[in-house]
Coordinates of C-alpha atoms and ligand atoms in Angstrom, one line a residue:
X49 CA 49.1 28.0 20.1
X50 CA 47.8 29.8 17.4
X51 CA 44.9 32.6 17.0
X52 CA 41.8 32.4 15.8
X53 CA 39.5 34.9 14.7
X54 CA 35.8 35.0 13.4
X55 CA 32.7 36.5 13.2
X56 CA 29.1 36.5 12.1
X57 CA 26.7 39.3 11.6
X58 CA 23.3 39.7 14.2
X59 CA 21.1 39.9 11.0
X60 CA 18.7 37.3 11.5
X61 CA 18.6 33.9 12.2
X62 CA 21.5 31.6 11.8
X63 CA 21.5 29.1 8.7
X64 CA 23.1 26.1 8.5
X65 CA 25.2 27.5 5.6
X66 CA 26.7 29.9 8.5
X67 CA 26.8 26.6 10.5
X68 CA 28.6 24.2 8.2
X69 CA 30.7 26.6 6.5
X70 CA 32.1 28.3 9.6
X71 CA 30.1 27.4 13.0
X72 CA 31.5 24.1 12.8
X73 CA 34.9 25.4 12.3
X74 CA 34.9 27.7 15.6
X75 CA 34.1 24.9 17.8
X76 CA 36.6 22.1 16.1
X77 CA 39.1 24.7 16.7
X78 CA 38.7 25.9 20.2
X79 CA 40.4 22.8 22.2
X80 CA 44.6 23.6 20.6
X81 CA 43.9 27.3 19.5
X82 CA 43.3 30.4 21.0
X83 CA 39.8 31.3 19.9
X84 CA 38.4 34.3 19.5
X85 CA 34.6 34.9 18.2
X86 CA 32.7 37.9 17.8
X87 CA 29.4 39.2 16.8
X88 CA 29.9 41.8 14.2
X89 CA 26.9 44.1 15.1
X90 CA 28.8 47.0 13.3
X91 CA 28.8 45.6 10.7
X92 CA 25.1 44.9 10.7
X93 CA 24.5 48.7 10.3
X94 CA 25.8 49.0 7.0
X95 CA 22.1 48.4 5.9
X96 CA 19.2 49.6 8.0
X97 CA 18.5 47.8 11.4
X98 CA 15.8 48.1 13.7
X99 CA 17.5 48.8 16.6
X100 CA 15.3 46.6 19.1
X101 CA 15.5 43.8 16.5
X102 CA 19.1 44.1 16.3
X103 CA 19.7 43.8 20.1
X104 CA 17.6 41.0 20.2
X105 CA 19.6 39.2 17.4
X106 CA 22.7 40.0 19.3
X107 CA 21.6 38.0 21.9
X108 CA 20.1 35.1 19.6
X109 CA 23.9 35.3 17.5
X110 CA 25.4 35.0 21.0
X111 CA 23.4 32.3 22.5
X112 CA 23.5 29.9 19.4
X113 CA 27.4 30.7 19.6
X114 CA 27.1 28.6 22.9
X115 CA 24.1 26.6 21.9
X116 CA 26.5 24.8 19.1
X117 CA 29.1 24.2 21.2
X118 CA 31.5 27.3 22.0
X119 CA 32.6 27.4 25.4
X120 CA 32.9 31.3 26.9
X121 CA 35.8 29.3 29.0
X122 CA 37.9 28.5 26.6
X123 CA 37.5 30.9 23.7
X124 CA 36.6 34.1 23.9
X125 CA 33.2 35.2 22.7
X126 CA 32.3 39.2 22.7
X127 CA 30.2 41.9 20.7
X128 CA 32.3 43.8 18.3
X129 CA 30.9 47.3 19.2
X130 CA 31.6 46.6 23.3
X131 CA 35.4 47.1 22.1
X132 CA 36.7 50.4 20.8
X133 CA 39.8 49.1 18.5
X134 CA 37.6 47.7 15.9
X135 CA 36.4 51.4 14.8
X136 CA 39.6 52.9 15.4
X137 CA 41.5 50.3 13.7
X138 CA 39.0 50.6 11.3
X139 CA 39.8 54.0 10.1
X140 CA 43.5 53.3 10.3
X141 CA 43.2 50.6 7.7
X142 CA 40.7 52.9 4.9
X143 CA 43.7 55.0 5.1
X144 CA 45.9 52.1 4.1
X145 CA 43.3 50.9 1.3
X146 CA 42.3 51.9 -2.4
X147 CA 38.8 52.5 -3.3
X148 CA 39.4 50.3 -6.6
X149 CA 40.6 47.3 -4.4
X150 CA 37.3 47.8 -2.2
X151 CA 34.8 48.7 -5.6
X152 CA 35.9 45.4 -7.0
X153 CA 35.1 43.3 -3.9
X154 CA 31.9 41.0 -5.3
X155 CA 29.7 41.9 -2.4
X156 CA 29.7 45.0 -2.7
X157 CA 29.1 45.1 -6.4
X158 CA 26.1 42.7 -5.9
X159 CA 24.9 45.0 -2.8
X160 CA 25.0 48.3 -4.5
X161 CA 23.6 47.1 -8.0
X162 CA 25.2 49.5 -10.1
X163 CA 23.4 51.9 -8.2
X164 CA 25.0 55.9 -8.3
X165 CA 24.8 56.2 -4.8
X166 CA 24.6 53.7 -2.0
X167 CA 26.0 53.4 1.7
X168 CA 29.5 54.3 2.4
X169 CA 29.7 51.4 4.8
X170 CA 29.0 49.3 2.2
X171 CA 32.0 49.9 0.6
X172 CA 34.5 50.3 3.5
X173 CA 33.3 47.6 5.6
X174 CA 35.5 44.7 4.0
X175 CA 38.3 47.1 6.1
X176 CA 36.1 47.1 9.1
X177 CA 36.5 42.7 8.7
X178 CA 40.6 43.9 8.0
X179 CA 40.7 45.4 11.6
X180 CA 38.1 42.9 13.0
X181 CA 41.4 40.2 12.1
X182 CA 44.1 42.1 12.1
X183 CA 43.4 44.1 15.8
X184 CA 44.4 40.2 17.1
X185 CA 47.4 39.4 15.6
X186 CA 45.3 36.6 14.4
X187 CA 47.1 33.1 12.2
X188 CA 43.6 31.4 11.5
X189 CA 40.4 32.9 9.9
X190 CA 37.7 30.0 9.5
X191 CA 35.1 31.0 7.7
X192 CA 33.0 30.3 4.5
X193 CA 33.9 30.5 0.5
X194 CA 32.0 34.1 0.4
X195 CA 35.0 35.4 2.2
X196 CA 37.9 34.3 0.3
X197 CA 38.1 38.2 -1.2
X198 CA 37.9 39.7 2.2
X199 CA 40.7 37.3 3.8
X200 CA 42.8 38.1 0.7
X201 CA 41.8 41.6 1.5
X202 CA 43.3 41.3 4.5
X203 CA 46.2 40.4 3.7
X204 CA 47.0 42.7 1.5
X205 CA 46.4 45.3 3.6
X206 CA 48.7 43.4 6.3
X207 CA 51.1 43.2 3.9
X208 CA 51.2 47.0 2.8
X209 CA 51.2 48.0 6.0
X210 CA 54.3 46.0 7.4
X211 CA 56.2 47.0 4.2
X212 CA 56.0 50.7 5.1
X213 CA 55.4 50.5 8.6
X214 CA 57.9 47.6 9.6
X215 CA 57.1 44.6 8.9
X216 CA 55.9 43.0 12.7
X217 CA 53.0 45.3 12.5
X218 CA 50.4 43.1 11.5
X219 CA 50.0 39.0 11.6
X220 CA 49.2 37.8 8.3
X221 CA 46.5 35.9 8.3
X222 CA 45.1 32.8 6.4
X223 CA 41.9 31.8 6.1
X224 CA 40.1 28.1 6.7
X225 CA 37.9 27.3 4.9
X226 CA 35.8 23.7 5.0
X227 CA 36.2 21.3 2.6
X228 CA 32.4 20.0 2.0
X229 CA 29.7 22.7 3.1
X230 CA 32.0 25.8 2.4
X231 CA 29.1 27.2 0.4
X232 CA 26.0 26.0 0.8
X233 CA 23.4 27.1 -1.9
X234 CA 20.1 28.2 -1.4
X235 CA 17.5 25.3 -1.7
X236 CA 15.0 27.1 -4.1
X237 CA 18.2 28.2 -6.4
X238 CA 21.2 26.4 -6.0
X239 CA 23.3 29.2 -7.8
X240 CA 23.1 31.8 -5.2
X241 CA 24.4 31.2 -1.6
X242 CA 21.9 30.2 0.9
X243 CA 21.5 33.6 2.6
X244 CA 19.9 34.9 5.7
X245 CA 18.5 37.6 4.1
X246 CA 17.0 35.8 0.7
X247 CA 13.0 36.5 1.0
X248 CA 12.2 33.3 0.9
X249 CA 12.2 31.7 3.8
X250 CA 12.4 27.9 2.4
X251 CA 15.8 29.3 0.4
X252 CA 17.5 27.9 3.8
X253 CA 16.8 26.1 7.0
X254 CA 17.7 28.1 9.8
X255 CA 19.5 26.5 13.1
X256 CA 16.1 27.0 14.9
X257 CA 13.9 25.6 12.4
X258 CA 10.9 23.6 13.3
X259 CA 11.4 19.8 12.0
X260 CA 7.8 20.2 10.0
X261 CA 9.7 23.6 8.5
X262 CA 12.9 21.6 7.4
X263 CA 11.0 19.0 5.9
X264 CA 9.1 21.6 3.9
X265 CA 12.0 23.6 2.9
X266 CA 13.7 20.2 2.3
X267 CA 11.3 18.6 0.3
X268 CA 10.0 21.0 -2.3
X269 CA 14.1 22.5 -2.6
X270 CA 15.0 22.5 -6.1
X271 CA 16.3 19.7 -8.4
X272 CA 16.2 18.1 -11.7
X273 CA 14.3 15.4 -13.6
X274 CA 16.5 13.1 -13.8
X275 CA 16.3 11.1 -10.6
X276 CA 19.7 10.1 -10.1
X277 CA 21.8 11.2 -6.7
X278 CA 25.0 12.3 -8.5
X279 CA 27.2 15.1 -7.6
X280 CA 27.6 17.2 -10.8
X281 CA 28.2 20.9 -10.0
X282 CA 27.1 22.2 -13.0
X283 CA 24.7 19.9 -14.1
X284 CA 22.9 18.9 -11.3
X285 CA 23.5 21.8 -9.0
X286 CA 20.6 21.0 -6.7
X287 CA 21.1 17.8 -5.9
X288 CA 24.8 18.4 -5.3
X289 CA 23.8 21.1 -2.7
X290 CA 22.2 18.6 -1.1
X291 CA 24.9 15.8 -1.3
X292 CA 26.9 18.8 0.4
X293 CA 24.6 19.3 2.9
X294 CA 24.2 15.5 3.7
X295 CA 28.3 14.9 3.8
X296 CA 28.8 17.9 6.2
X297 CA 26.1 16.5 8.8
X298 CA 26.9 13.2 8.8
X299 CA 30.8 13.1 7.6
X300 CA 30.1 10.7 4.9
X301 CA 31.9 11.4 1.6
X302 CA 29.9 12.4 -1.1
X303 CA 31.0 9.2 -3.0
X304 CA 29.8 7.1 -0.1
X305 CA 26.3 8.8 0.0
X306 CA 26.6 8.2 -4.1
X307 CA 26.6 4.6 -3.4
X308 CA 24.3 4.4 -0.6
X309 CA 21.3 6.3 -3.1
X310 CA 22.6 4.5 -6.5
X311 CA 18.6 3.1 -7.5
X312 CA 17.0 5.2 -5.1
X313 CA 14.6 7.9 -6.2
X314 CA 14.9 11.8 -4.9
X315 CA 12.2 10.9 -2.5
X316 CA 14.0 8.8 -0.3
X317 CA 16.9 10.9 -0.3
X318 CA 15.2 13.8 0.9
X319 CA 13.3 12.1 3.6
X320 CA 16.4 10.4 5.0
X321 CA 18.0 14.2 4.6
X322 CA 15.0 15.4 6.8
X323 CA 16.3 13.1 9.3
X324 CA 19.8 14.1 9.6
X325 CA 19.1 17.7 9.4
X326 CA 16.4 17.2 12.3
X327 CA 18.5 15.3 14.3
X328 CA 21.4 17.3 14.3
X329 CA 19.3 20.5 15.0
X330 CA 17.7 19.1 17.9
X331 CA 20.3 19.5 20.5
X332 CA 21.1 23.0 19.6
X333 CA 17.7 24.0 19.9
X334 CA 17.4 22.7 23.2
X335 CA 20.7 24.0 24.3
X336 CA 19.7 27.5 22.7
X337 CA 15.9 27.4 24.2
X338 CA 18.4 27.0 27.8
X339 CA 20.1 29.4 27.6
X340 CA 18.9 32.8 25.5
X341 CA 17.5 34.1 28.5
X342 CA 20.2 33.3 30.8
X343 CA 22.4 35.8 33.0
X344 CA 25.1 33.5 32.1
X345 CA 25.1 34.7 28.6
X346 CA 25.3 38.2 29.5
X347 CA 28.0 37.5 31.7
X348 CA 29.9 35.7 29.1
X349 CA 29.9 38.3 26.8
X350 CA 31.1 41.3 29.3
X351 CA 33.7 39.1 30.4
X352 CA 34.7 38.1 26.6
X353 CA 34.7 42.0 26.0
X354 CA 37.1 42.6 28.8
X355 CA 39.4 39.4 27.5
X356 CA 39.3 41.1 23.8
X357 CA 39.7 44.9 25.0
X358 CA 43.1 43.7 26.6
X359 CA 44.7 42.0 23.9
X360 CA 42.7 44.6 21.1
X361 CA 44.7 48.0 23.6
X362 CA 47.6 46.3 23.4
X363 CA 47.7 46.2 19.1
X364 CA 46.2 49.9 19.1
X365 CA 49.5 51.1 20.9
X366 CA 51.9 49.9 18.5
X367 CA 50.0 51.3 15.9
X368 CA 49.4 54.4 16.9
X369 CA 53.0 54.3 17.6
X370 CA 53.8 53.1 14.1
X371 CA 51.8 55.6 12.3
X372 CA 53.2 58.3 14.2
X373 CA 49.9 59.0 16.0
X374 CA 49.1 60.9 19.1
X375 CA 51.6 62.3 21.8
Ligands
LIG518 N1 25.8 29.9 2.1 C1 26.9 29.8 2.9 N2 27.6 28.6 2.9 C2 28.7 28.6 3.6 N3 29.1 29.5 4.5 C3 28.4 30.6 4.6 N4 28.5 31.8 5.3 C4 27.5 32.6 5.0 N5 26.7 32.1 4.1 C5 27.2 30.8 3.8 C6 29.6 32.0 6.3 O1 28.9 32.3 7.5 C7 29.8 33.2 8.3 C8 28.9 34.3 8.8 O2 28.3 35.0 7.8 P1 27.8 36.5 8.1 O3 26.5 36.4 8.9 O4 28.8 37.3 8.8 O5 27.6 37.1 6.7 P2 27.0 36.7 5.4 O6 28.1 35.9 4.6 O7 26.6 37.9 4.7 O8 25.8 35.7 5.7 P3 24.4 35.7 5.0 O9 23.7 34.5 5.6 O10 24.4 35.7 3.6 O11 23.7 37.0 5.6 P4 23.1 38.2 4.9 O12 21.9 37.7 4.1 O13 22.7 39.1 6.0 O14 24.1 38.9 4.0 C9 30.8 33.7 7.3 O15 32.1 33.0 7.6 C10 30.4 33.3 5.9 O16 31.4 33.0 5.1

């Protein structure tokens, strides 16, 4: 069996880029791997939080976890700051990295904006994600495109460690990444990633949406004048995003959905898009609405904690005993 590791951040509400680029992965992997999924609330504070907000959307993160499909039986499912290693492995690993590997990560240069002085955290945490894999001995990292520099991060750091620390240290790990919705756009500007935090809120369609909402965001989301549903990246990069969107729902290729639209307008498209995206949201709602408020989802997540603390204590011994660390 191998292990998996992911994570997503409690900043807001869930999109379905986050769903089709990674969500979907976690639960298509949990039945022959050893999952493990966490919500990365540290990594939430490496710009301002509300605190009260940020518990609630621990809760939300952790309920739409279940709500899609994760089962608390089979995989482990836990909040990063209930265990310890993450931090401590954390600091292990800055010592192992170079601030020009982590000032070249694209993130952070988008984040900090040239700016002279921004939040440490926003530099280091790409290490944070490191530990966040690495404290598992994890094979398998399924997540979205964004994170191709993070994995290979990763692994660098694996690799440099094992080299002078002996080389079972660390699992290398390889990432998985989908092969239509790996990045979703945002509907009002297919050239930046559909993003939790983009201000406006008919950028995405969030997992809890209202159906009037997603045909809104759907509807007005940005195309071209030419009327034709062809996948062209570069072209016709809003109508591809789309196309993307529509394959990953409904597992039709692009080139089938091609056909099916060839002499149909946008309009018809879009509406039948509305549909799919509707239906396939409905269920997790109601799921979700089931079980937010439940004591079985705090349960779930004290006993994931426990599951993760015991296999996370475990990897802090031998690397405390590698680096030469403590008694
Ligand atoms: N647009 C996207 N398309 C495909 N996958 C995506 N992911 C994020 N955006 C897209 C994947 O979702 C997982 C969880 O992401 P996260 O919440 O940990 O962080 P993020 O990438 O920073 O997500 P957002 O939505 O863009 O949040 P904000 O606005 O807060 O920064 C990851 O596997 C990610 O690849």
């Amino acid at each position: 069996m191998k292990r998996v590791f992911s994570g997503v951040q409690p900043t807001g509400n869930i999109h379905i880029g986050n769903y089709l680029g990674a969500l979907k992965q976690f639960v298509e992997l949990q039945d022959e791997n050893e999952c493990i999924y966490c919500i990365v609330d540290e990594h939430a504070i490496t710009v301002p939080q509300d605190p009260k907000e940020l518990k609630k959307h621990i809760l939300d993160v952790a309920a739409l976890y279940m709500a899609i499909g994760i089962d608390p039986k089979k995989s482990i499912v836990f909040v990063q700051s209930s265990v310890s290693g993450h931090a401590e492995l954390g600091w292990v690993l800055n010592c192992a990295a170079n601030t020009g590997e982590l000032f070249r990560m694209t993130p952070f240069k988008a984040k900090s904006q040239g700016k002279q002085s921004v939040g440490a955290g926003l530099l280091t945490y790409p290490v944070l994600m490191a530990a966040d894999i690495l404290l598992y001995d994890t094979d398998i990292v399924p997540v979205g495109n964004d994170q191709k520099q993070h994995i290979e991060l990763t692994r660098d750091l694996a690799i440099r460690v094992n080299a002078k620390y002996g080389k079972d240290t660390f699992v290398v790990p390889d990432g998985r990444f989908m092969k239509s919705g790996a990045r979703i756009m945002a509907l009002d500007d297919p050239t930046s990633k559909m993003s939790k935090s983009a201000p406006n809120d008919h950028s995405r369609i969030s997992l809890l949406d209202e159906p009037s909402k997603i045909k809104k965001s759907i509807m007005r989301a940005t195309t071209d004048s030419d009327g034709i549903v062809k996948f062209d990246i570069e072209n016709k990069p809003g109508v591809s995003n789309l196309l993307s969107i529509y394959s990953a729902f409904t597992g039709k290729t692009v080139e089938e959905l091609e056909a099916e639209y060839d002499g149909h307008g946008y309009g018809d498209f879009k509406k039948d898009l509305v549909e799919v995206t509707v239906n396939a949201l409905a269920p997790i709602k109601e799921r979700y609405n089931e079980i937010r408020e439940s004591q079985e989802l705090i349960d779930a997540l004290k006993d994931g904690a426990e599951r993760a603390d015991a296999i996370a204590r475990k990897t802090m011994e031998r690397v405390r005993d590698r680096f030469g660390l403590g008694l």
